[in-house]
Structure formats: structure tokens, C-alpha cells
Amino acid sequence: MSVNQAAVSTAESVRSKSARTTTSGYTAMRPKAPLVTFSFERREPREHDVVIDIQYCGICHSDIHQAREEWGEATFPMVPGHEIVGTVKAVGSKVKRFKVGDRAGVGCFVDSCRACPECQRGQEQYCSVLTSWTYNGREQDQLTPTYGGYSERIVVDENYVLRMPENLPADGSAPLLCAGITLYSPLKHWGAGPGKKVAIVGLGGLGHMGVKLAHALGAEVTVLSQSNRKAQDAKRLGADHFYATSDPETFAKLERHFDLIVNTVSADINWNDYLKLLKVDGAMIVVGIPEKENAVAAASIVMGRRTLAGSAIGGIEETQEMLDFCGQHNIVSDIEVIPIQKVNEAYERVLKSDVRYRFVIDMASLKQR
Ligand code: NAP
Ligand code: ZN
Ligand code: ZN
């Protein structure tokens, strides 16, 4: 058996030899290794499971951070991908919310403990016992590794599967499942809306969804980007203003200007410079997760009673609310669809901020050899 065809023995498959289906996908065999073809096993549907044939999967910068082990120890082989849209192929005997043929989505997690205060509140992403991340995670048995959406099929409990708006294209709506909810949740939580000046820092996959969503929520939206390259795009996406952060004038001009800043940057930037752009009582929400730690001066938040906070994706209920909101407002991601054979090239382009604005893998390409 060649390395890249290695069949992975999971705890589930050990329990029942017949209860598994071989699935093909792409994997990183070790940190920083290029992704290669891979065969592994998915469980047969349990009573509450939905089997989804994956049509499209977005490429999130988090896939790259994790495949390169930039967030600490990761599990390999790793099949990344947590912006998954597909068609329901089969359902377990007790599934109520989905039927064969439905369009379905899966985001960043596939299970959680369901009993802790966070799960009870619908904030499964903050589960205090174990959030089962869609990949580079563990099932609730705390043993079985999870494998993500760069693959032909996934099996997920119906309570962790999303209904995709039928009026939106399947490919463009895939990135809503991570990029969309990651911006929607803090924008809603910190009250982005009419009369609020909101800045989105970084116009990438997350950032461009932030512009569309904040605009749809009625806020006055400003994009802060490294250069002027994306100025036209920002306006087209719904931004009212655009500034390049490479221009030192920007920070002088915008001092004490914003009610809310959402920082989506995947690399190290000086947060103190951005905190100064907040009004009194303004808040900067960090959603980008760079590899290194960031130093914050006390004065940056003390002076102006400012808030520095973070936010991770959103719970299932809020993700469904965001999808329905996007359906009503016709919001999808601006995408470049690629065959899976181009995934390594796409990673390099994301690292150079050379994507307008999300790569989405057409999973039908898995059948091309
Ligand atoms: P992305 O598409 O690569 O966008 C990141 C943007 O950051 C780039 O487009 C670029 O925007 C800006 N940027 C990159 N390098 C920079 C640098 N050296 N200095 C200043 N700006 C820089 O990535 P993404 O998929 O949107 O993800 C962004 C970050 O959020 C990643 O760290 C990812 O892991 C994290 N994330 C967090 C959550 C969460 O739940 N909190 C969810 C998903 C992703 P400009 O070209 O406009 O400057
Ligand atoms: Zn993501
Ligand atoms: Zn929990």
C-alpha cells in the first residue's frame, strides 16, 4: 500500500468491520507537505447521521495554518476543509431534518458534548468539553480523528448539518460556512448596523464577507488593506471607504473614528496602531489567528475605555441564521473555482493575498486522475 493511499483505521472501523465506506480525498501527510491523494474510511450512517456527497469545499486560510502546523501540534494525515456544500446521499433511520437529495452544508465542527452550558446556549464552538472540529480534531469518543471536506463524502450528525438557501449557488455559498459566520457573529454581537462606523481590516476570504455582511446590516463600512490594489473591489463589494495601511497618513486621519473594527489579518500586525482608530467605547474584534503572539500596550485600551476581544465562527443556530440572512440578501462569496489538483498552487496564492476572494474546490475533479 503506498503512503498516499494508506487506509486509516479509525476507532469506529475497529468496532465494526462492515460499518465503513472508503472515501477519497486530499491530505497533508505531515506538516508543510504538499497535499496528495488519499483514501480513508467514513463510518456508515448511524441513526441520526446524514451522508453528504461533497460538491464544493472552500479553502480557508485556517486550512493552511493547520496543514503547516502553525497553531501547535496537529494530527496527520490531515484532510483539511470546513466550508462544505453537497447533496444528501443517505440518511440514518431517525433523521428528521434532511432527506435524500437535499442540499446540505457543514462548517467548522461536526459535533460537541451537547450538555455543557455553552452547548446548551447554542455556542457549540466554545464547548467546554470537546468541540469536534471538522478536521484536525477528534470525534466525541475522543479517539477517532476527523477528516474534512477535501474529499468525496462526509458523514455528520444531522444536528450539526446546515440547510443551504436554495436560491444561492452551491459553490459561492460554501465559504459562508466559515468565512461568512466568522464575520456575521461578531458584527451582530457588537451591534454593526445603521449609524455605526465599521472597519474591516484585511480584504481576503473573511474580510470580503465582512464587507458584504456589514453593508447589508446597514453599517458604514471602511476597508483597511495593505495597499491600494483592492480599492475598486472594496467599493464593488459594498464598502463606503477604503484606505491603504501602507500609507502612514491613514492612521493619523482615522484616529478615534470607528465604533467597531474587525481584524481578519492572518499575519502579524501591530494591534496598538489599530486600537487608536477606535472611538471611546469602541471595540476591536480579532478573528485572524496569526502564528505568533501579539503585544498590546495597556494604554491602547485604557485610554478611551476600548474593548479588545476575539470571536470564533458561530454556533449551529447562528450559522443557520446567517445562511438565511444571506439567502434573503443574495449574499455569496466571490470565488475562483479550482480542481483539487490545483490545491497546492492555491495555497501559495492565498499566502500572497492573490485570491479574489475565496478559492473553492470543485470536488467532481477528484474523479479526474
Ligand atoms: P486570507 O484570505 O488569506 O485573508 C487574509 C488577509 O489579511 C489578506 O487578504 C490580506 O488582506 C491581509 N494580510 C495578509 N498578510 C498580511 C500582512 N503581512 N500584513 C497585513 N495584512 C495582511 O485569509 P482568511 O481565510 O480570510 O483568514 C484570515 C485569518 O482568519 C486567518 O488567520 C484564519 O486562520 C483566521 N480565521 C479565523 C476564524 C475564526 O473563527 N476566528 C475563522 C476562519 C479563519 P489585504 O490584501 O487586504 O491587506
Ligand atoms: Zn475557516
Ligand atoms: Zn459542550
CSV table of C-alpha atoms and ligand atoms in Angstrom, one decimal:
chain,number,residue,atom,x,y,z
A,1,MET,CA,0.0,0.0,0.0
A,2,SER,CA,1.5,3.3,-1.0
A,3,VAL,CA,1.8,6.1,1.6
A,4,ASN,CA,-0.8,8.3,0.0
A,5,GLN,CA,-3.3,5.5,-0.4
A,6,ALA,CA,-3.0,4.5,3.2
A,7,ALA,CA,-6.3,3.4,4.6
A,8,VAL,CA,-6.7,4.8,8.1
A,9,SER,CA,-8.1,2.6,10.8
A,10,THR,CA,-10.4,4.5,13.0
A,11,ALA,CA,-11.9,3.5,16.3
A,12,GLU,CA,-15.3,3.3,14.5
A,13,SER,CA,-14.0,0.9,11.9
A,14,VAL,CA,-12.4,-1.2,14.6
A,15,ARG,CA,-15.8,-1.5,16.3
A,16,SER,CA,-17.5,-2.8,13.1
A,17,LYS,CA,-15.5,-4.0,10.2
A,18,SER,CA,-18.5,-3.7,7.8
A,19,ALA,CA,-19.5,-0.3,9.1
A,20,ARG,CA,-17.3,1.8,6.9
A,21,THR,CA,-17.0,3.3,3.4
A,22,THR,CA,-13.8,4.1,1.6
A,23,THR,CA,-13.7,7.7,0.6
A,24,SER,CA,-11.1,9.5,-1.5
A,25,GLY,CA,-9.7,12.9,-0.7
A,26,TYR,CA,-6.5,15.0,-0.5
A,27,THR,CA,-4.3,15.1,2.5
A,28,ALA,CA,-1.2,16.6,4.1
A,29,MET,CA,0.8,13.5,5.3
A,30,ARG,CA,3.0,15.7,7.5
A,31,PRO,CA,3.3,19.4,8.4
A,32,LYS,CA,4.1,21.6,5.4
A,33,ALA,CA,4.0,18.6,3.0
A,34,PRO,CA,2.1,19.3,-0.3
A,35,LEU,CA,-1.3,17.7,-0.3
A,36,VAL,CA,-1.6,14.4,-2.1
A,37,THR,CA,-4.4,11.9,-3.0
A,38,PHE,CA,-5.6,9.8,-0.1
A,39,SER,CA,-8.1,7.0,0.7
A,40,PHE,CA,-9.7,6.7,4.1
A,41,GLU,CA,-12.8,5.5,5.8
A,42,ARG,CA,-16.0,7.2,6.8
A,43,ARG,CA,-18.5,5.5,9.1
A,44,GLU,CA,-21.7,4.1,7.9
A,45,PRO,CA,-24.6,6.4,8.9
A,46,ARG,CA,-25.8,5.9,12.5
A,47,GLU,CA,-29.5,6.6,13.3
A,48,HIS,CA,-29.0,10.4,13.3
A,49,ASP,CA,-26.4,10.7,10.6
A,50,VAL,CA,-26.5,12.3,7.2
A,51,VAL,CA,-24.3,11.2,4.4
A,52,ILE,CA,-23.3,14.1,2.1
A,53,ASP,CA,-21.7,13.8,-1.3
A,54,ILE,CA,-19.5,16.8,-1.3
A,55,GLN,CA,-19.8,19.1,-4.4
A,56,TYR,CA,-17.7,22.1,-3.3
A,57,CYS,CA,-15.3,23.0,-0.5
A,58,GLY,CA,-13.8,26.4,0.2
A,59,ILE,CA,-10.1,26.9,1.0
A,60,CYS,CA,-9.9,28.8,4.3
A,61,HIS,CA,-6.6,30.3,5.5
A,62,SER,CA,-7.1,28.1,8.6
A,63,ASP,CA,-6.6,25.1,6.4
A,64,ILE,CA,-3.1,26.4,5.5
A,65,HIS,CA,-2.2,27.3,9.1
A,66,GLN,CA,-3.1,23.8,10.3
A,67,ALA,CA,-1.6,21.9,7.4
A,68,ARG,CA,1.6,23.7,8.2
A,69,GLU,CA,1.2,23.2,11.9
A,70,GLU,CA,1.3,26.9,12.7
A,71,TRP,CA,-1.1,26.6,15.6
A,72,GLY,CA,0.7,23.9,17.6
A,73,GLU,CA,0.6,20.2,17.3
A,74,ALA,CA,-1.7,18.9,14.7
A,75,THR,CA,-3.0,15.4,13.6
A,76,PHE,CA,-1.6,13.9,10.4
A,77,PRO,CA,-2.6,12.7,7.9
A,78,MET,CA,-4.8,15.8,7.7
A,79,VAL,CA,-7.7,16.1,5.2
A,80,PRO,CA,-8.5,19.9,5.5
A,81,GLY,CA,-11.7,21.7,4.5
A,82,HIS,CA,-14.5,23.1,6.6
A,83,GLU,CA,-16.6,25.0,4.0
A,84,ILE,CA,-18.5,22.1,2.7
A,85,VAL,CA,-21.6,22.0,0.5
A,86,GLY,CA,-23.1,18.9,-1.1
A,87,THR,CA,-26.1,16.7,-1.6
A,88,VAL,CA,-27.6,14.3,0.9
A,89,LYS,CA,-27.0,10.8,-0.4
A,90,ALA,CA,-28.4,8.8,2.5
A,91,VAL,CA,-29.8,9.3,6.0
A,92,GLY,CA,-30.0,7.3,9.2
A,93,SER,CA,-33.3,5.8,10.3
A,94,LYS,CA,-34.1,8.6,12.8
A,95,VAL,CA,-33.0,11.6,10.7
A,96,LYS,CA,-35.8,14.2,10.6
A,97,ARG,CA,-34.3,17.4,9.2
A,98,PHE,CA,-32.9,16.1,5.9
A,99,LYS,CA,-33.9,13.8,3.1
A,100,VAL,CA,-32.0,12.3,0.2
A,101,GLY,CA,-31.4,14.9,-2.5
A,102,ASP,CA,-31.4,17.9,-0.2
A,103,ARG,CA,-28.6,20.4,-0.4
A,104,ALA,CA,-26.6,20.5,2.9
A,105,GLY,CA,-23.7,22.3,4.4
A,106,VAL,CA,-21.1,21.5,7.0
A,107,GLY,CA,-18.9,24.1,8.7
A,108,CYS,CA,-16.0,24.1,11.1
A,109,PHE,CA,-17.3,21.5,13.6
A,110,VAL,CA,-19.2,18.2,13.4
A,111,ASP,CA,-20.1,17.6,17.0
A,112,SER,CA,-19.8,18.8,20.6
A,113,CYS,CA,-20.7,17.5,24.0
A,114,ARG,CA,-24.3,18.9,23.8
A,115,ALA,CA,-24.6,19.1,27.6
A,116,CYS,CA,-22.2,21.9,28.8
A,117,PRO,CA,-23.5,25.5,29.4
A,118,GLU,CA,-22.0,26.6,26.1
A,119,CYS,CA,-23.6,23.8,24.1
A,120,GLN,CA,-26.9,24.4,25.8
A,121,ARG,CA,-26.7,28.1,24.8
A,122,GLY,CA,-26.0,27.1,21.1
A,123,GLN,CA,-22.4,28.1,21.3
A,124,GLU,CA,-21.0,24.7,20.4
A,125,GLN,CA,-17.8,26.2,19.0
A,126,TYR,CA,-16.9,27.1,22.6
A,127,CYS,CA,-17.9,23.7,24.1
A,128,SER,CA,-16.1,23.4,27.4
A,129,VAL,CA,-15.8,19.6,27.0
A,130,LEU,CA,-14.8,19.0,23.3
A,131,THR,CA,-15.8,20.6,20.1
A,132,SER,CA,-15.2,18.0,17.4
A,133,TRP,CA,-13.6,20.1,14.7
A,134,THR,CA,-14.4,19.0,11.1
A,135,TYR,CA,-10.7,18.1,10.6
A,136,ASN,CA,-7.6,18.0,12.7
A,137,GLY,CA,-10.0,17.1,15.6
A,138,ARG,CA,-11.5,14.1,17.4
A,139,GLU,CA,-15.0,12.7,17.5
A,140,GLN,CA,-16.8,12.7,20.8
A,141,ASP,CA,-15.2,9.3,21.7
A,142,GLN,CA,-12.0,11.5,22.0
A,143,LEU,CA,-10.2,9.0,19.8
A,144,THR,CA,-11.4,8.9,16.2
A,145,PRO,CA,-9.7,11.5,14.1
A,146,THR,CA,-11.9,13.7,12.0
A,147,TYR,CA,-11.3,14.3,8.2
A,148,GLY,CA,-12.6,17.4,6.4
A,149,GLY,CA,-14.1,18.4,3.1
A,150,TYR,CA,-11.3,18.0,0.6
A,151,SER,CA,-12.9,14.6,0.0
A,152,GLU,CA,-15.8,13.0,-1.9
A,153,ARG,CA,-18.2,12.3,1.1
A,154,ILE,CA,-18.7,13.2,4.7
A,155,VAL,CA,-20.9,11.6,7.4
A,156,VAL,CA,-22.3,14.1,10.1
A,157,ASP,CA,-24.9,14.0,12.8
A,158,GLU,CA,-28.0,15.9,11.5
A,159,ASN,CA,-27.8,18.4,14.4
A,160,TYR,CA,-24.5,19.7,13.0
A,161,VAL,CA,-25.6,19.9,9.4
A,162,LEU,CA,-26.8,23.2,7.9
A,163,ARG,CA,-29.7,23.9,5.4
A,164,MET,CA,-28.3,25.8,2.5
A,165,PRO,CA,-30.5,28.5,0.9
A,166,GLU,CA,-31.9,27.1,-2.4
A,167,ASN,CA,-31.7,30.4,-4.2
A,168,LEU,CA,-27.9,30.7,-3.7
A,169,PRO,CA,-25.4,28.9,-5.9
A,170,ALA,CA,-23.8,25.9,-4.2
A,171,ASP,CA,-20.2,26.9,-5.0
A,172,GLY,CA,-20.5,30.6,-3.9
A,173,SER,CA,-22.3,29.7,-0.7
A,174,ALA,CA,-19.7,27.2,0.5
A,175,PRO,CA,-17.4,29.9,2.1
A,176,LEU,CA,-20.4,31.2,4.1
A,177,LEU,CA,-19.9,28.2,6.4
A,178,CYS,CA,-16.7,29.5,7.8
A,179,ALA,CA,-15.8,33.0,6.4
A,180,GLY,CA,-19.4,34.1,6.4
A,181,ILE,CA,-20.3,33.1,10.0
A,182,THR,CA,-16.9,34.2,11.4
A,183,LEU,CA,-17.8,37.8,10.3
A,184,TYR,CA,-21.5,37.6,10.9
A,185,SER,CA,-21.2,36.6,14.5
A,186,PRO,CA,-19.1,39.5,15.8
A,187,LEU,CA,-20.9,42.0,13.6
A,188,LYS,CA,-24.2,41.0,15.1
A,189,HIS,CA,-22.8,40.6,18.7
A,190,TRP,CA,-21.2,44.1,18.7
A,191,GLY,CA,-24.2,45.8,17.0
A,192,ALA,CA,-23.0,46.6,13.5
A,193,GLY,CA,-25.9,48.5,11.9
A,194,PRO,CA,-27.2,51.9,10.8
A,195,GLY,CA,-25.2,54.8,12.3
A,196,LYS,CA,-22.2,52.6,13.1
A,197,LYS,CA,-18.8,53.1,11.6
A,198,VAL,CA,-17.3,49.6,11.0
A,199,ALA,CA,-13.8,48.9,9.7
A,200,ILE,CA,-12.8,45.6,8.2
A,201,VAL,CA,-9.0,45.0,8.3
A,202,GLY,CA,-7.7,42.7,5.5
A,203,LEU,CA,-9.7,42.1,2.4
A,204,GLY,CA,-9.3,38.4,2.0
A,205,GLY,CA,-11.8,35.5,2.3
A,206,LEU,CA,-13.1,36.6,5.7
A,207,GLY,CA,-12.7,40.3,5.0
A,208,HIS,CA,-14.7,40.4,1.8
A,209,MET,CA,-17.6,38.6,3.6
A,210,GLY,CA,-17.3,41.1,6.4
A,211,VAL,CA,-17.8,44.0,3.9
A,212,LYS,CA,-20.8,42.4,2.3
A,213,LEU,CA,-22.4,41.5,5.6
A,214,ALA,CA,-21.7,44.8,7.4
A,215,HIS,CA,-23.1,46.7,4.4
A,216,ALA,CA,-26.2,44.5,4.4
A,217,LEU,CA,-26.7,45.2,8.1
A,218,GLY,CA,-26.7,48.9,7.3
A,219,ALA,CA,-23.3,50.0,8.8
A,220,GLU,CA,-20.9,52.5,7.2
A,221,VAL,CA,-18.1,50.2,6.1
A,222,THR,CA,-14.4,51.1,5.7
A,223,VAL,CA,-11.8,48.7,4.4
A,224,LEU,CA,-8.2,48.9,5.7
A,225,SER,CA,-6.0,47.0,3.3
A,226,GLN,CA,-2.2,46.8,2.8
A,227,SER,CA,-2.1,48.6,-0.5
A,228,ASN,CA,-4.5,50.3,-2.9
A,229,ARG,CA,-4.7,47.2,-5.1
A,230,LYS,CA,-8.1,46.2,-3.9
A,231,ALA,CA,-9.7,49.7,-3.7
A,232,GLN,CA,-12.1,49.2,-6.7
A,233,ASP,CA,-13.1,45.8,-5.5
A,234,ALA,CA,-13.9,47.0,-2.0
A,235,LYS,CA,-16.3,49.6,-3.3
A,236,ARG,CA,-18.0,47.0,-5.5
A,237,LEU,CA,-18.4,44.7,-2.5
A,238,GLY,CA,-20.2,47.4,-0.6
A,239,ALA,CA,-17.5,49.4,1.2
A,240,ASP,CA,-18.1,53.1,1.6
A,241,HIS,CA,-14.4,54.0,2.2
A,242,PHE,CA,-11.1,52.4,1.5
A,243,TYR,CA,-7.6,53.2,3.0
A,244,ALA,CA,-4.2,51.6,2.5
A,245,THR,CA,-2.4,50.8,5.7
A,246,SER,CA,1.0,51.2,4.0
A,247,ASP,CA,0.2,55.0,3.9
A,248,PRO,CA,1.1,56.4,7.4
A,249,GLU,CA,-1.4,59.2,6.8
A,250,THR,CA,-4.2,56.6,7.2
A,251,PHE,CA,-3.6,56.1,10.9
A,252,ALA,CA,-3.5,59.9,11.5
A,253,LYS,CA,-6.6,60.5,9.5
A,254,LEU,CA,-8.7,57.8,11.1
A,255,GLU,CA,-7.8,58.3,14.8
A,256,ARG,CA,-10.8,57.8,17.1
A,257,HIS,CA,-13.0,57.1,14.1
A,258,PHE,CA,-14.6,53.7,14.4
A,259,ASP,CA,-17.2,52.1,16.6
A,260,LEU,CA,-16.1,48.6,15.6
A,261,ILE,CA,-13.1,47.1,13.9
A,262,VAL,CA,-13.0,43.5,12.8
A,263,ASN,CA,-9.4,42.4,12.2
A,264,THR,CA,-9.2,39.4,9.8
A,265,VAL,CA,-5.4,39.6,9.2
A,266,SER,CA,-3.7,36.2,9.1
A,267,ALA,CA,-0.2,37.7,9.7
A,268,ASP,CA,1.5,39.8,12.4
A,269,ILE,CA,0.4,43.4,12.6
A,270,ASN,CA,0.6,46.0,15.4
A,271,TRP,CA,-2.7,45.9,17.1
A,272,ASN,CA,-1.9,49.1,19.0
A,273,ASP,CA,-2.0,51.1,15.8
A,274,TYR,CA,-5.5,49.9,15.1
A,275,LEU,CA,-6.8,50.3,18.6
A,276,LYS,CA,-6.1,54.0,18.3
A,277,LEU,CA,-8.6,54.2,15.5
A,278,LEU,CA,-11.5,53.3,17.9
A,279,LYS,CA,-13.8,55.9,19.4
A,280,VAL,CA,-14.3,56.0,23.2
A,281,ASP,CA,-16.1,52.7,24.0
A,282,GLY,CA,-15.2,51.3,20.6
A,283,ALA,CA,-14.3,47.6,20.2
A,284,MET,CA,-11.7,45.8,18.1
A,285,ILE,CA,-12.6,42.1,17.4
A,286,VAL,CA,-9.8,39.8,16.4
A,287,VAL,CA,-10.8,37.0,14.2
A,288,GLY,CA,-7.5,36.4,12.3
A,289,ILE,CA,-5.2,33.9,14.1
A,290,PRO,CA,-1.6,34.6,13.2
A,291,GLU,CA,1.1,32.1,14.2
A,292,LYS,CA,2.8,34.5,16.7
A,293,GLU,CA,1.6,36.2,19.8
A,294,ASN,CA,0.8,39.9,19.7
A,295,ALA,CA,1.8,42.5,22.3
A,296,VAL,CA,-0.8,45.0,23.4
A,297,ALA,CA,0.0,48.1,25.4
A,298,ALA,CA,-2.3,48.8,28.3
A,299,ALA,CA,-2.7,52.4,27.2
A,300,SER,CA,-4.1,51.3,23.8
A,301,ILE,CA,-7.3,50.1,25.6
A,302,VAL,CA,-7.2,52.1,28.8
A,303,MET,CA,-7.3,55.5,27.1
A,304,GLY,CA,-10.8,55.5,25.5
A,305,ARG,CA,-12.3,52.7,27.5
A,306,ARG,CA,-11.8,50.5,24.5
A,307,THR,CA,-12.5,46.8,24.1
A,308,LEU,CA,-10.2,44.3,22.6
A,309,ALA,CA,-12.0,41.0,22.0
A,310,GLY,CA,-11.9,37.9,19.9
A,311,SER,CA,-14.5,35.7,18.2
A,312,ALA,CA,-14.6,32.2,16.7
A,313,ILE,CA,-17.0,31.2,14.0
A,314,GLY,CA,-20.6,30.8,15.4
A,315,GLY,CA,-22.9,28.1,16.8
A,316,ILE,CA,-25.2,26.0,14.6
A,317,GLU,CA,-28.2,28.2,15.3
A,318,GLU,CA,-26.4,31.4,14.5
A,319,THR,CA,-24.8,29.8,11.4
A,320,GLN,CA,-28.3,28.9,10.1
A,321,GLU,CA,-29.5,32.4,10.9
A,322,MET,CA,-26.5,33.8,8.8
A,323,LEU,CA,-27.3,31.4,5.9
A,324,ASP,CA,-30.9,32.5,5.9
A,325,PHE,CA,-29.8,36.2,6.1
A,326,CYS,CA,-27.5,35.6,3.1
A,327,GLY,CA,-30.4,33.9,1.2
A,328,GLN,CA,-32.6,36.9,1.8
A,329,HIS,CA,-30.0,39.4,0.8
A,330,ASN,CA,-28.5,37.3,-2.0
A,331,ILE,CA,-25.1,37.3,-0.4
A,332,VAL,CA,-22.5,34.8,-1.6
A,333,SER,CA,-18.7,34.8,-1.7
A,334,ASP,CA,-16.7,36.0,-4.7
A,335,ILE,CA,-14.9,32.8,-5.7
A,336,GLU,CA,-12.4,31.2,-8.0
A,337,VAL,CA,-13.4,27.6,-8.6
A,338,ILE,CA,-10.4,25.2,-9.0
A,339,PRO,CA,-10.0,21.5,-9.5
A,340,ILE,CA,-8.4,19.8,-6.5
A,341,GLN,CA,-5.3,19.1,-8.4
A,342,LYS,CA,-4.5,22.8,-8.1
A,343,VAL,CA,-4.9,22.9,-4.3
A,344,ASN,CA,-1.1,23.3,-3.5
A,345,GLU,CA,-0.9,26.2,-6.0
A,346,ALA,CA,-3.9,27.8,-4.5
A,347,TYR,CA,-2.3,27.6,-1.0
A,348,GLU,CA,0.7,29.6,-2.3
A,349,ARG,CA,-1.6,32.2,-3.9
A,350,VAL,CA,-3.6,32.6,-0.6
A,351,LEU,CA,-0.3,33.3,1.2
A,352,LYS,CA,0.5,36.0,-1.3
A,353,SER,CA,-3.0,37.5,-0.9
A,354,ASP,CA,-3.6,36.7,-4.5
A,355,VAL,CA,-7.1,35.4,-4.4
A,356,ARG,CA,-10.3,37.3,-5.3
A,357,TYR,CA,-11.7,36.3,-2.8
A,358,ARG,CA,-12.0,32.6,-2.0
A,359,PHE,CA,-10.8,29.5,-3.7
A,360,VAL,CA,-13.5,26.9,-3.9
A,361,ILE,CA,-12.6,23.3,-4.9
A,362,ASP,CA,-14.9,21.6,-7.4
A,363,MET,CA,-15.0,18.1,-5.8
A,364,ALA,CA,-16.1,16.5,-9.1
A,365,SER,CA,-12.4,16.9,-10.1
A,366,LEU,CA,-11.4,14.2,-7.6
A,367,LYS,CA,-12.6,11.7,-10.2
A,368,GLN,CA,-10.0,13.0,-12.7
A,369,ARG,CA,-6.7,11.3,-12.3
B,1,NAP,P1,-7.0,35.3,3.6
B,1,NAP,O1,-8.0,35.1,2.6
B,1,NAP,O2,-5.6,35.0,3.4
B,1,NAP,O3,-7.1,36.9,4.1
B,1,NAP,C1,-6.2,37.5,5.0
B,1,NAP,C2,-6.0,38.9,4.6
B,1,NAP,O4,-5.1,39.5,5.5
B,1,NAP,C3,-5.3,39.1,3.2
B,1,NAP,O5,-6.1,39.1,2.1
B,1,NAP,C4,-4.6,40.5,3.4
B,1,NAP,O6,-5.6,41.5,3.1
B,1,NAP,C5,-4.3,40.5,4.9
B,1,NAP,N1,-2.9,40.2,5.2
B,1,NAP,C6,-2.2,39.1,4.9
B,1,NAP,N2,-0.9,39.2,5.2
B,1,NAP,C7,-0.8,40.5,5.7
B,1,NAP,C8,0.3,41.2,6.3
B,1,NAP,N3,1.5,40.7,6.4
B,1,NAP,N4,0.1,42.4,6.8
B,1,NAP,C9,-1.2,43.0,6.7
B,1,NAP,N5,-2.3,42.3,6.2
B,1,NAP,C10,-2.1,41.1,5.7
B,1,NAP,O7,-7.4,34.5,4.9
B,1,NAP,P2,-8.8,34.2,5.6
B,1,NAP,O8,-9.2,32.9,5.1
B,1,NAP,O9,-9.7,35.4,5.4
B,1,NAP,O10,-8.4,34.1,7.1
B,1,NAP,C11,-7.9,35.2,7.8
B,1,NAP,C12,-7.5,34.7,9.2
B,1,NAP,O11,-8.6,34.4,10.0
B,1,NAP,C13,-6.6,33.5,9.2
B,1,NAP,O12,-5.6,33.7,10.2
B,1,NAP,C14,-7.5,32.4,9.6
B,1,NAP,O13,-6.9,31.3,10.2
B,1,NAP,C15,-8.4,33.1,10.6
B,1,NAP,N6,-9.8,32.5,10.7
B,1,NAP,C16,-10.3,32.7,12.0
B,1,NAP,C17,-11.6,32.2,12.2
B,1,NAP,C18,-12.3,32.5,13.5
B,1,NAP,O14,-13.3,31.8,13.8
B,1,NAP,N7,-11.8,33.4,14.3
B,1,NAP,C19,-12.3,31.6,11.1
B,1,NAP,C20,-11.7,31.5,9.9
B,1,NAP,C21,-10.4,31.9,9.7
B,1,NAP,P3,-5.2,42.8,2.2
B,1,NAP,O15,-4.6,42.2,1.0
B,1,NAP,O16,-6.5,43.5,2.1
B,1,NAP,O17,-4.2,43.6,3.1
B,2,ZN,ZN,-12.2,28.6,8.2
B,3,ZN,ZN,-20.4,21.3,25.2
